[in-house]
GROMACS .gro file of C-alpha atoms in nm:
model
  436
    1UNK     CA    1  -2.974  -1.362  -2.466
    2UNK     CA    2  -2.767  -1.175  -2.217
    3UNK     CA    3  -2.456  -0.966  -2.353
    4UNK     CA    4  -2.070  -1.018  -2.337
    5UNK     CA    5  -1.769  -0.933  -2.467
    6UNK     CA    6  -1.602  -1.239  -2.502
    7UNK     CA    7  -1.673  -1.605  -2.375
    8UNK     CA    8  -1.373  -1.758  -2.304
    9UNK     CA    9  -1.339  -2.150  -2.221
   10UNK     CA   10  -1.146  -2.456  -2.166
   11UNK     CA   11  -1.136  -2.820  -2.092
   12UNK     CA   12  -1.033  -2.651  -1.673
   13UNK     CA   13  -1.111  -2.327  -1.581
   14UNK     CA   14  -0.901  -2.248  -1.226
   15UNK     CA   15  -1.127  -1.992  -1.046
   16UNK     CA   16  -0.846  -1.974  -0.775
   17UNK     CA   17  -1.138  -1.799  -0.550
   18UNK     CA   18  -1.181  -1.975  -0.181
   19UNK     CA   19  -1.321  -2.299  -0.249
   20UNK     CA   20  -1.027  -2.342  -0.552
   21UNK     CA   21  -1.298  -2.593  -0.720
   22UNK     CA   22  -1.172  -2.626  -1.096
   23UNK     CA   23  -1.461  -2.673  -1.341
   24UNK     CA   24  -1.408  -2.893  -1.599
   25UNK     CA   25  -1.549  -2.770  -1.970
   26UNK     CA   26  -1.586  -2.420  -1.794
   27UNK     CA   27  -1.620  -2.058  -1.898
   28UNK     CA   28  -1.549  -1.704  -1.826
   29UNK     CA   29  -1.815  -1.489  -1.927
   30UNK     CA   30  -1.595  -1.099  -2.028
   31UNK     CA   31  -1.833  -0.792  -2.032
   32UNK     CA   32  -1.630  -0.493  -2.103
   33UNK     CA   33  -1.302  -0.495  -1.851
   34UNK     CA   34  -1.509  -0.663  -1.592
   35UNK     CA   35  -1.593  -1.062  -1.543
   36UNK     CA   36  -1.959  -1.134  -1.570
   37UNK     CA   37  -2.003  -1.488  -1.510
   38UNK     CA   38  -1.794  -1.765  -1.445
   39UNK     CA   39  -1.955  -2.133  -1.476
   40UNK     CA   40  -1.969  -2.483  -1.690
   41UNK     CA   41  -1.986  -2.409  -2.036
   42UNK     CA   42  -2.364  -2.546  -2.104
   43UNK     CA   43  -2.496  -2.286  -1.862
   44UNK     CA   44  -2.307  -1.980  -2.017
   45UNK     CA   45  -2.387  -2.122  -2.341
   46UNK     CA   46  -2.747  -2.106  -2.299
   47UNK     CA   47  -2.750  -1.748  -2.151
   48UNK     CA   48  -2.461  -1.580  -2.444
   49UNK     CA   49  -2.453  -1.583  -2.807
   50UNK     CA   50  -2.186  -1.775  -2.953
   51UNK     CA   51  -1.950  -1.462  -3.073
   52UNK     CA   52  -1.626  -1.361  -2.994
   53UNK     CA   53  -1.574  -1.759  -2.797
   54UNK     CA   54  -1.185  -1.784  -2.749
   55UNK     CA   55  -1.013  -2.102  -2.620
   56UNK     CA   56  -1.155  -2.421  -2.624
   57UNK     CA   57  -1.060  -2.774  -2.595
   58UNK     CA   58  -0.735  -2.885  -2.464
   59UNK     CA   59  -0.711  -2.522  -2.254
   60UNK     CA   60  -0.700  -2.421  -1.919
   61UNK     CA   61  -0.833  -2.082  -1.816
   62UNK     CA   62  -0.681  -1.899  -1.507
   63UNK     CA   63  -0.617  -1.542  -1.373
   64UNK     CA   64  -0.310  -1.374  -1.480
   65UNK     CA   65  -0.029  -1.442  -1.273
   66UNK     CA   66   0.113  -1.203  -1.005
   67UNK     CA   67   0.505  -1.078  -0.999
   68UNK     CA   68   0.529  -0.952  -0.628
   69UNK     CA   69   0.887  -0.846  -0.666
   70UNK     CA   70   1.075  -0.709  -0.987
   71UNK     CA   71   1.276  -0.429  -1.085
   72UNK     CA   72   1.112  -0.457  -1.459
   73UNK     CA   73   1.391  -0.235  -1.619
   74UNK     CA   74   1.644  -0.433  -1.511
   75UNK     CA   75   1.585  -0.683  -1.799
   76UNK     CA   76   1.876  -0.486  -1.991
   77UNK     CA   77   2.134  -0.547  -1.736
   78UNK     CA   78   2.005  -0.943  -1.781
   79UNK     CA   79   2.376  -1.187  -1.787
   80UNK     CA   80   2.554  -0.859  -1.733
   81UNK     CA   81   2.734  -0.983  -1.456
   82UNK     CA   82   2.674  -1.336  -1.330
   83UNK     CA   83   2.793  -1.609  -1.081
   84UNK     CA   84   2.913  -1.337  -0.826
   85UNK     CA   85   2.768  -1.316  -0.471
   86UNK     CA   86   2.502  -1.020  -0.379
   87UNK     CA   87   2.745  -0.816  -0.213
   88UNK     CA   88   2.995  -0.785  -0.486
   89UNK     CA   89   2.690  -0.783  -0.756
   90UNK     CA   90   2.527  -0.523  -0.636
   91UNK     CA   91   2.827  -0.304  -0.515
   92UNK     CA   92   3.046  -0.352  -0.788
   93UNK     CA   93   2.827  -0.383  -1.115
   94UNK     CA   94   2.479  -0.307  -1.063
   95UNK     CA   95   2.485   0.029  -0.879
   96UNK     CA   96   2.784   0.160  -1.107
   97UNK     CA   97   2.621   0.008  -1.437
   98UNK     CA   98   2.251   0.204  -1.324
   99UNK     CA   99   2.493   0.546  -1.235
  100UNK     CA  100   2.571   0.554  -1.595
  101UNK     CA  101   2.304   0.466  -1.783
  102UNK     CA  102   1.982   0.501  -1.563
  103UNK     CA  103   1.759   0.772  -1.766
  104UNK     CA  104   1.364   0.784  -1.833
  105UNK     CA  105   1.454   0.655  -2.182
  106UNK     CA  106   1.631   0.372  -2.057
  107UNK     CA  107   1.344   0.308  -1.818
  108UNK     CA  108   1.110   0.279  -2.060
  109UNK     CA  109   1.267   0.073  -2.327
  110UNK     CA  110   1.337  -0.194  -2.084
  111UNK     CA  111   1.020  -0.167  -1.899
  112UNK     CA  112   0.860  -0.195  -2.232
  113UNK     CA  113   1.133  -0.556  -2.275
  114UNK     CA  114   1.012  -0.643  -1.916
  115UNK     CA  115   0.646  -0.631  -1.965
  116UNK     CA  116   0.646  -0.807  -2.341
  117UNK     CA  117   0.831  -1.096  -2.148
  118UNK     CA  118   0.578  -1.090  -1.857
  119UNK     CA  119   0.286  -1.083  -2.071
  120UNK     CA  120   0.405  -1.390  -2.271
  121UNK     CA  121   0.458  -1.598  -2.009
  122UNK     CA  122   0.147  -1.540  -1.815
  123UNK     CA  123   0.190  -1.274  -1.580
  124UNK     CA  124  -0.077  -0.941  -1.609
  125UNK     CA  125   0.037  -0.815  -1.280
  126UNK     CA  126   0.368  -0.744  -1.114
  127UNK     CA  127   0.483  -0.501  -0.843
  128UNK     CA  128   0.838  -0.304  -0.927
  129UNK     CA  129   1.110  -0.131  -0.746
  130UNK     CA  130   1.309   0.111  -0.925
  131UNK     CA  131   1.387   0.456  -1.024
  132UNK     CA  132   1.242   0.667  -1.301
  133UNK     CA  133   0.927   0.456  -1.231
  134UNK     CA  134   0.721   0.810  -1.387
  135UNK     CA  135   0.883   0.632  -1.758
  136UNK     CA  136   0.784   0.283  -1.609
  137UNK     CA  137   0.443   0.377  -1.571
  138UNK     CA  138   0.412   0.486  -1.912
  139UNK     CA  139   0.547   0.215  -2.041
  140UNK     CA  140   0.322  -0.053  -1.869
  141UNK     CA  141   0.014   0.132  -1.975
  142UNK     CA  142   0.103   0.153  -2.328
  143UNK     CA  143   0.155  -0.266  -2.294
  144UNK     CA  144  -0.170  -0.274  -2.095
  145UNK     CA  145  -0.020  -0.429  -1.827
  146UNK     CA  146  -0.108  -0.348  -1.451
  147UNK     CA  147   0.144  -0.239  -1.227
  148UNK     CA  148   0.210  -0.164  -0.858
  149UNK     CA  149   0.537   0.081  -0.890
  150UNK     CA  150   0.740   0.148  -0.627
  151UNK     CA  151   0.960   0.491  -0.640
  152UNK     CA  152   1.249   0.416  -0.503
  153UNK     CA  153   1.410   0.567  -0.201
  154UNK     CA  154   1.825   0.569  -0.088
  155UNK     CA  155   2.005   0.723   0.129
  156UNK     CA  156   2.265   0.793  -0.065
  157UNK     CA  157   2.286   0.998  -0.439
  158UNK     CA  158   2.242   0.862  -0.761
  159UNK     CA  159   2.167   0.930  -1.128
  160UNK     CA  160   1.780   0.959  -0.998
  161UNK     CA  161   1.857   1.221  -0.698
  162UNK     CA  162   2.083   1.364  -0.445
  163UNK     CA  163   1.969   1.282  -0.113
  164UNK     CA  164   1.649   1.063   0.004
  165UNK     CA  165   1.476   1.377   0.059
  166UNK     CA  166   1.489   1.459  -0.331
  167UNK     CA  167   1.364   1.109  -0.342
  168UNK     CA  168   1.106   1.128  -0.102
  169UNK     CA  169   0.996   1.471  -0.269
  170UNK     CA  170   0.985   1.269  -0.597
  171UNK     CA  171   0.811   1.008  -0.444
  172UNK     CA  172   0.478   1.246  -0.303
  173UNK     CA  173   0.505   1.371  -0.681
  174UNK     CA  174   0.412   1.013  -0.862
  175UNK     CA  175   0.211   0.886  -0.587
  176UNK     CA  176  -0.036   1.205  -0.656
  177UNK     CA  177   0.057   1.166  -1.062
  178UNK     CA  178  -0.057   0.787  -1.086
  179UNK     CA  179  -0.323   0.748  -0.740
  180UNK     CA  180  -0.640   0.740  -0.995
  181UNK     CA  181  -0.503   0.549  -1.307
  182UNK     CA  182  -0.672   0.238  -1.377
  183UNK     CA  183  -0.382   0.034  -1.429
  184UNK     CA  184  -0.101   0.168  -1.237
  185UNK     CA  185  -0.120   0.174  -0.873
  186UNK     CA  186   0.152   0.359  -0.753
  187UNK     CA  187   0.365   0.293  -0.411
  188UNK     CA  188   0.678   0.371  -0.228
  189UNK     CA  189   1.026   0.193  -0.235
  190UNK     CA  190   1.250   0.207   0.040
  191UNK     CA  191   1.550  -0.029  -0.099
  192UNK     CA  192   1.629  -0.171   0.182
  193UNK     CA  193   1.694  -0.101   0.570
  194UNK     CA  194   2.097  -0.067   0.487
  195UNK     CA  195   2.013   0.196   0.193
  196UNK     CA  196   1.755   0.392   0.432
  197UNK     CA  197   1.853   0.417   0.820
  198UNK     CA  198   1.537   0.518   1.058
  199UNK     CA  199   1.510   0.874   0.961
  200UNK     CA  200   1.389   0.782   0.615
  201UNK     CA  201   1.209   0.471   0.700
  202UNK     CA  202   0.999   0.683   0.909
  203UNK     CA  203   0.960   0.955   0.658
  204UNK     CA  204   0.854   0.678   0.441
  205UNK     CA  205   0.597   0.486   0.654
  206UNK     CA  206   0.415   0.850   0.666
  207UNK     CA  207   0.392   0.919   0.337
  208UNK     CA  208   0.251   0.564   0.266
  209UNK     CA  209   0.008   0.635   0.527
  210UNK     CA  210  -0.059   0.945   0.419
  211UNK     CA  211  -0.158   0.854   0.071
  212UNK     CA  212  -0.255   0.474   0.197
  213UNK     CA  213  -0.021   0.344  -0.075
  214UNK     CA  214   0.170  -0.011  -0.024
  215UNK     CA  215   0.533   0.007   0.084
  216UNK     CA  216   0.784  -0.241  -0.115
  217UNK     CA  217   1.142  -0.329   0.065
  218UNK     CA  218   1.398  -0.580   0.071
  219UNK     CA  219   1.434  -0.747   0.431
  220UNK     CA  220   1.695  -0.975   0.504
  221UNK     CA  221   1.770  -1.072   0.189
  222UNK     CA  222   2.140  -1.183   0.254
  223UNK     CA  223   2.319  -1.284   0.571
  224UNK     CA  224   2.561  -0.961   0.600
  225UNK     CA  225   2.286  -0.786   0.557
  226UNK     CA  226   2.137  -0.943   0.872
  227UNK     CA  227   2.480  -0.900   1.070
  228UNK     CA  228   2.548  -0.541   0.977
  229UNK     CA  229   2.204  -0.433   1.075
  230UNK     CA  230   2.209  -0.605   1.425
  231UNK     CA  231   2.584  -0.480   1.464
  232UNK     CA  232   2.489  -0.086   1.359
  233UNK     CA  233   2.105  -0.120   1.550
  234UNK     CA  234   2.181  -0.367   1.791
  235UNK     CA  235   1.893  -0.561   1.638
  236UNK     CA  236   1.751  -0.801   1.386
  237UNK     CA  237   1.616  -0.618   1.042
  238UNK     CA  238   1.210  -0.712   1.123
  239UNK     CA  239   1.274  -0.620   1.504
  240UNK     CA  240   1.398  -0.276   1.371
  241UNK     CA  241   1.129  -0.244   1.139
  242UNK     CA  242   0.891  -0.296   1.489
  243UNK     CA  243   1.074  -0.057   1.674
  244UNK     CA  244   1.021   0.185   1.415
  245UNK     CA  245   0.649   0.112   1.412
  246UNK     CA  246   0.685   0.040   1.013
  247UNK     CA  247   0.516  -0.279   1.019
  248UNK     CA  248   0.141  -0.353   0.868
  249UNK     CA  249  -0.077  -0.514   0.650
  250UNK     CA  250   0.090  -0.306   0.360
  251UNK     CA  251   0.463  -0.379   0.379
  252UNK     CA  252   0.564  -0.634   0.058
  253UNK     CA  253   0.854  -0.761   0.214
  254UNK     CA  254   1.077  -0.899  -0.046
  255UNK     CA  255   1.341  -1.232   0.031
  256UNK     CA  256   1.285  -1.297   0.350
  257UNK     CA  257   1.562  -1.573   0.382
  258UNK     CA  258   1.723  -1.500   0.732
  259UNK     CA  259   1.453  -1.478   0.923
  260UNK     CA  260   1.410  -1.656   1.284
  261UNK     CA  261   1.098  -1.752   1.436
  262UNK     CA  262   1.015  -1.473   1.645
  263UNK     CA  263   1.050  -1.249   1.367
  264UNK     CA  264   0.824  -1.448   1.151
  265UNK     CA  265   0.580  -1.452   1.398
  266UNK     CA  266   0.569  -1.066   1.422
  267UNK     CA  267   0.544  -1.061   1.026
  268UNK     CA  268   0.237  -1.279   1.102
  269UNK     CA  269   0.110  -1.107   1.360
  270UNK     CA  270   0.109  -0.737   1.175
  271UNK     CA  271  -0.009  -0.973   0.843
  272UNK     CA  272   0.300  -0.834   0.625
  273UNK     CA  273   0.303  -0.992   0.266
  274UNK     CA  274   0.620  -1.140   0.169
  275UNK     CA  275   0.741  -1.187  -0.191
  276UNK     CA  276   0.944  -1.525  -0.188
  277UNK     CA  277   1.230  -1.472  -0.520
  278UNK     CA  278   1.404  -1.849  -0.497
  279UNK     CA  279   1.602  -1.835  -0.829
  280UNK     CA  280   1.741  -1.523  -0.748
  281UNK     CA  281   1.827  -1.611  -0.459
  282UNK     CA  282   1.967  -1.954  -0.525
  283UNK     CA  283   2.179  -1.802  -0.823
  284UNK     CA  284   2.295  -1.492  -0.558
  285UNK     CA  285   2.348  -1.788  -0.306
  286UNK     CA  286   2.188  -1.564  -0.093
  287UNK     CA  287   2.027  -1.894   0.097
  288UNK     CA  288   1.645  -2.028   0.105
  289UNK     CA  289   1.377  -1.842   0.303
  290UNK     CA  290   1.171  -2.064   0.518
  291UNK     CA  291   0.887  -2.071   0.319
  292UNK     CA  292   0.697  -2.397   0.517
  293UNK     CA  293   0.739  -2.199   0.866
  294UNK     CA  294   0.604  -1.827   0.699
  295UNK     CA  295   0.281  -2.087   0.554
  296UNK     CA  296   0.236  -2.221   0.882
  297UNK     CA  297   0.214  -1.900   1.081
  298UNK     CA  298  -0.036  -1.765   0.873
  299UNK     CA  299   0.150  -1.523   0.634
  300UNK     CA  300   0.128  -1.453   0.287
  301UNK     CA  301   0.370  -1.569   0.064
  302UNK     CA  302   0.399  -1.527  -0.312
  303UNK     CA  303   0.611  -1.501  -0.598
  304UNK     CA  304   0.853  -1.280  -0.712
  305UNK     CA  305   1.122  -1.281  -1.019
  306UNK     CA  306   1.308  -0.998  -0.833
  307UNK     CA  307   1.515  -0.882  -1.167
  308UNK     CA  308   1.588  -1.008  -1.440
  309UNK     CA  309   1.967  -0.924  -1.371
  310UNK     CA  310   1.977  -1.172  -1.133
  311UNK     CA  311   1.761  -1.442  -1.185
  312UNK     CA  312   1.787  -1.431  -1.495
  313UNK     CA  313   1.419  -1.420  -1.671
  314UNK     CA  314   1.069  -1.276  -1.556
  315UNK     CA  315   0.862  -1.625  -1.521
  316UNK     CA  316   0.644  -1.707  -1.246
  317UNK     CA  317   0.583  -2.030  -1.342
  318UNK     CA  318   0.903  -2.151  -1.316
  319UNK     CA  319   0.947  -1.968  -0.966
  320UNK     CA  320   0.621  -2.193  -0.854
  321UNK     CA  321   0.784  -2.517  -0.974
  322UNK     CA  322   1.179  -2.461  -0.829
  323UNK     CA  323   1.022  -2.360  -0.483
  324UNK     CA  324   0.793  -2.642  -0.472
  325UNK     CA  325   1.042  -2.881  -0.548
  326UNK     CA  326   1.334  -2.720  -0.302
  327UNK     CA  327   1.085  -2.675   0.002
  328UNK     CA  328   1.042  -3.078  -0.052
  329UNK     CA  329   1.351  -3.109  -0.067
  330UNK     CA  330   1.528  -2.877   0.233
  331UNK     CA  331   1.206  -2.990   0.453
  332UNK     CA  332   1.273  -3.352   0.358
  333UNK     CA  333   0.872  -3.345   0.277
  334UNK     CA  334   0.758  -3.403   0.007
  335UNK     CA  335   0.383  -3.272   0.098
  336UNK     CA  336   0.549  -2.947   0.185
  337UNK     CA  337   0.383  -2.668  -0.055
  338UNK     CA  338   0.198  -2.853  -0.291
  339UNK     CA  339   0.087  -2.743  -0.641
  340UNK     CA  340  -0.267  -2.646  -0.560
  341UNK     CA  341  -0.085  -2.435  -0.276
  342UNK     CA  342   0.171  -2.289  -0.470
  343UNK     CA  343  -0.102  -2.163  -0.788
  344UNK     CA  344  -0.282  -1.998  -0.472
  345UNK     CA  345   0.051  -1.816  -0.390
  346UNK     CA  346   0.110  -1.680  -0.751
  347UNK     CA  347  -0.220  -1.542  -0.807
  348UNK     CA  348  -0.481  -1.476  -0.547
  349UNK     CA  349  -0.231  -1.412  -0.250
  350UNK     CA  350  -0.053  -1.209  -0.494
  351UNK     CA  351  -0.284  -0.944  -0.547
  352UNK     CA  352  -0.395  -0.967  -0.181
  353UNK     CA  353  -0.053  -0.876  -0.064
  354UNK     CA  354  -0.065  -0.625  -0.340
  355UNK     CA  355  -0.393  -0.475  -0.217
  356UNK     CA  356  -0.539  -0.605  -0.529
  357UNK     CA  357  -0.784  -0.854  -0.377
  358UNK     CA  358  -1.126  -0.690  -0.453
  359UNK     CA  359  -0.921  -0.624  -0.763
  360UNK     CA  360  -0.788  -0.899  -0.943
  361UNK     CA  361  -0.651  -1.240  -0.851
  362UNK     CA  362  -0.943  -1.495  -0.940
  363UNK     CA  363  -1.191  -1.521  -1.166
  364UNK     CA  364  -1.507  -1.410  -0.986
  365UNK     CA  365  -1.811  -1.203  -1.103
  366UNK     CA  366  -1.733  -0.815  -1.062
  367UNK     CA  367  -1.335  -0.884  -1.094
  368UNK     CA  368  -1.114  -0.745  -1.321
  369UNK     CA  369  -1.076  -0.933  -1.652
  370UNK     CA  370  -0.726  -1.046  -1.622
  371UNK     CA  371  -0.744  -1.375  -1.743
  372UNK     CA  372  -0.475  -1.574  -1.908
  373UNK     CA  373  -0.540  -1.908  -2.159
  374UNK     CA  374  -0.318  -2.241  -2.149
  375UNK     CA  375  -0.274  -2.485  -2.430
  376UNK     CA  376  -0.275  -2.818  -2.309
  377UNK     CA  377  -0.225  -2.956  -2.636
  378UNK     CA  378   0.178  -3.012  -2.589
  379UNK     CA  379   0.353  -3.342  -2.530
  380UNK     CA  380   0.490  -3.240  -2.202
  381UNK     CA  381   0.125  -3.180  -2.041
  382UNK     CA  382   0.028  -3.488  -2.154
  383UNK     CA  383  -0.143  -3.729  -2.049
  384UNK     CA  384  -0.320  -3.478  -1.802
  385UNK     CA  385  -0.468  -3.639  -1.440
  386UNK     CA  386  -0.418  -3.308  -1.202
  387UNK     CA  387  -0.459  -2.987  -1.360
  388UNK     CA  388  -0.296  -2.805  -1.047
  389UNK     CA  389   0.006  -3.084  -1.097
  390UNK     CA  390   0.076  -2.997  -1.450
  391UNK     CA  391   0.034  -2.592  -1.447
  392UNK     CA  392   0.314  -2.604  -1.151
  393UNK     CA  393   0.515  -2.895  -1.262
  394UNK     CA  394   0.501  -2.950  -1.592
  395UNK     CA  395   0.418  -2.605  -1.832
  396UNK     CA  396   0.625  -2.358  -1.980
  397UNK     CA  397   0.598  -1.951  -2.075
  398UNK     CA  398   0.533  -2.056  -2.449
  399UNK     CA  399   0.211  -2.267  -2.314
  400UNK     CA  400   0.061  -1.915  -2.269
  401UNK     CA  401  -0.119  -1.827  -2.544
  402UNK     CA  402  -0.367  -1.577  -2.471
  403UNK     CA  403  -0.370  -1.310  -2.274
  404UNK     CA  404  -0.606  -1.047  -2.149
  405UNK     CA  405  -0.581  -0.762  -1.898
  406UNK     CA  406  -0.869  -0.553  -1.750
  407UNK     CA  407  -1.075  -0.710  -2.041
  408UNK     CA  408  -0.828  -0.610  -2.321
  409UNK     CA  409  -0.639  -0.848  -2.554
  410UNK     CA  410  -0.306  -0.825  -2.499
  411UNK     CA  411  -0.161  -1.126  -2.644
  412UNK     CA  412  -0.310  -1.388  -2.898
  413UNK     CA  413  -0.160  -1.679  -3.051
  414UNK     CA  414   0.108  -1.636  -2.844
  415UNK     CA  415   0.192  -1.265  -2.963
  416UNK     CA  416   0.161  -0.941  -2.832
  417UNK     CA  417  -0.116  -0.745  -2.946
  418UNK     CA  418  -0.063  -0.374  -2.823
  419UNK     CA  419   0.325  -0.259  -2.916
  420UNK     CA  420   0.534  -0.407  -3.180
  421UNK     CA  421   0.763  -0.714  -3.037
  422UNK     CA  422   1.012  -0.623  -3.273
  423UNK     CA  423   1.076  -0.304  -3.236
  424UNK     CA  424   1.071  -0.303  -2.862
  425UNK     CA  425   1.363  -0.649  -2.906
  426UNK     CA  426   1.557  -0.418  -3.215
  427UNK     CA  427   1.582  -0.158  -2.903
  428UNK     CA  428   1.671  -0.367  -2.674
  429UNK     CA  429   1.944  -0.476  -2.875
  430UNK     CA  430   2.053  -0.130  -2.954
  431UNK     CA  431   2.036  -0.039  -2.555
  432UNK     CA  432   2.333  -0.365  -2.551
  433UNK     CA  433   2.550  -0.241  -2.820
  434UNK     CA  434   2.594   0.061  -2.605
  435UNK     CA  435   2.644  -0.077  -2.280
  436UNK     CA  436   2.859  -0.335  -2.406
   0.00000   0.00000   0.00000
């Protein structure tokens, strides 16, 4: 008998590889963090002793879902001020509200909130924007949870630094810190092409190449943000991002809602991954990206919660089931991104556009272990006809009930298995008494 870790099956096991076949009374075969096998049960079964066999009937097995687009520490601002426009939002509440309380501390209690709340519903992966992301990295590993972090860069001071060279500096620092870890890959964050004009953009683009690190930015997010840019550069926000020569295969290009179709071709064309946030932007009214066209063209789109100050929770698998149905309903289609389509988007896609793919993403022999576990058994997934149908349509967070990352348990039975939940809740409570 062959060795492993852990056998881990279900009633479906979702690959989510190229031929996106789901195998019915499957198995993943877990040998230290990597995946060994992946197959029907009976094989496996005949090749592994019967230890350490988690899951079972009424389960579906899948990879951990991907957040493209977060700012993880953000969960403490969460309902701190709602049902106001971006502009105001972010001017008047957010940026002031971060000036006085951003601080490592406060970075890593929340990222700590953030990740506890990712884990549990699903999600082992998720790429952040934010400041103090040293603190954020610490955090995540201490969850086990794999991160892409993005230090961010502004133009302009805050709590974090004076000037975007201080940030860039700071920047070149982490990259060089984190470039090895296991877990955490580490990136660069240029907010957005209104928070960094072309002198820092291009400052930025060299460092990424420098230390061939992914690059994480809003882009035309809002529709003032579209007008001021073309009024200030005399051109659209992806046409500047062209001209600067910023464009590539390792831009994350968050929002993505006014977009034309010239500029979605060039996103295309230099295979930019874009990280599609619909609740946020629905609740920011910031409009709907055109999801259907970016498909068409060829690019890939995924998922992303953005924060949790704005959207207002960190779940992927509700971002998968409002964007399905909306598409259908703005494109007046109802075969416009379908569920099988829309799984593909939250996982594979999302750690290709993370430069994860040889990483994580599927199930597939020599892949990272990041595997999550459905139960099925739950009167809203039943009766079950479509697997794909009911993971997009019909399940919840709480339907996650096991969780591992690069082969390590990180949640069973529906709680977390590396930090204590109440503590890092008591804390977050404590963090509100004193912002409130």
């Amino acid at each position: 008998m062959k060795k492993a870790d852990y056998i881990i099956c279900g009633d479906y096991v979702l690959p989510m590889d190229k031929g996106q076949a789901v195998i019915k009374n499957g198995a993943v075969v877990v040998k230290g963090n990597k995946i060994e096998e992946v197959g029907s049960f009976g094989n496996i079964s005949k090749k592994y002793p019967f230890k350490n066999v988690i899951g079972g009937e009424n389960r579906a097995v899948l990879p951990g879902l991907i957040n493209t687009h977060t700012h993880a520490a953000m969960v403490y601002f969460r309902g701190m001020a709602d049902d106001l426009p971006l502009k105001e939002w972010l001017e008047k509440h957010i940026w002031p509200a971060e000036n006085k309380w951003l601080s490592p501390e406060f970075v890593s209690d929340a990222t700590e909130l953030a990740c506890l709340e990712m884990l549990k519903a699903g999600i082992t992966t998720y790429s952040d924007m934010y400041f103090f992301e040293d603190a954020s990295g610490k955090a995540a590993k201490k969850i086990g949870m794999r991160a892409v972090l993005g230090a961010g860069i502004v133009d302009f001071p805050t709590i974090s630094g004076k000037n975007a060279d201080e940030y860039l500096g700071k920047a070149e620092k982490f990259i060089e810190k984190w470039k090895k870890d296991e877990l955490v890959v580490p990136c660069i964050a240029p907010h957005s092409i209104y928070a960094c004009g072309p002198e820092t953009l291009t400052k930025v683009k060299n460092i990424a190449d420098k230390y061939n690190v992914p690059i994480h930015i809003h882009l035309s997010e809002a529709k003032w943000e579209v007008e001021d840019i073309e009024k200030k550069y005399g051109r659209r926000p992806v046409e500047h991002l062209h001209e600067l020569g910023f464009l590539d295969e390792k831009i994350i290009a968050a929002h993505c809602v006014w977009i034309n179709e010239k500029e979605i071709e060039a996103l295309a064309k230099y295979k930019v991954g874009v990280s599609h946030c619909i609740e946020s932007n629905l609740k920011l009214s910031s409009g709907i990206a055109p999801v259907p066209q970016m498909l068409k063209a060829g690019i890939k789109v995924t998922f992303g919660t953005d924060g949790a100050a704005s959207n207002n929770d960190l779940n992927i698998l509700s971002e998968m089931s409002t964007a399905a149905k909306v598409h259908k309903a703005v494109s007046g289609d109802p075969t416009v991104l379908a569920a099988k389509t829309a799984l593909l988007m939250a996982t594979r896609w999302g750690a290709e556009v993370l430069g994860l793919g040889e990483i994580t993403g599927s199930l597939e022999k020599g892949k990272a272990a990041d595997i999550i576990i459905m139960n099925l058994d739950k009167p809203h997934l039943t009766p079950l006809y479509d697997i794909y149908s009911h993971i997009v349509y019909s399940s919840m967070a709480s339907d996650v009930e096991t969780v591992f990352v690069n082969g390590k348990l990180v949640v069973a039975n529906g709680k977390l298995c590396t930090a204590d939940e109440d503590e890092i809740i008591s804390k977050a409570r404590e963090w509100r008494n004193k912002i409130r």
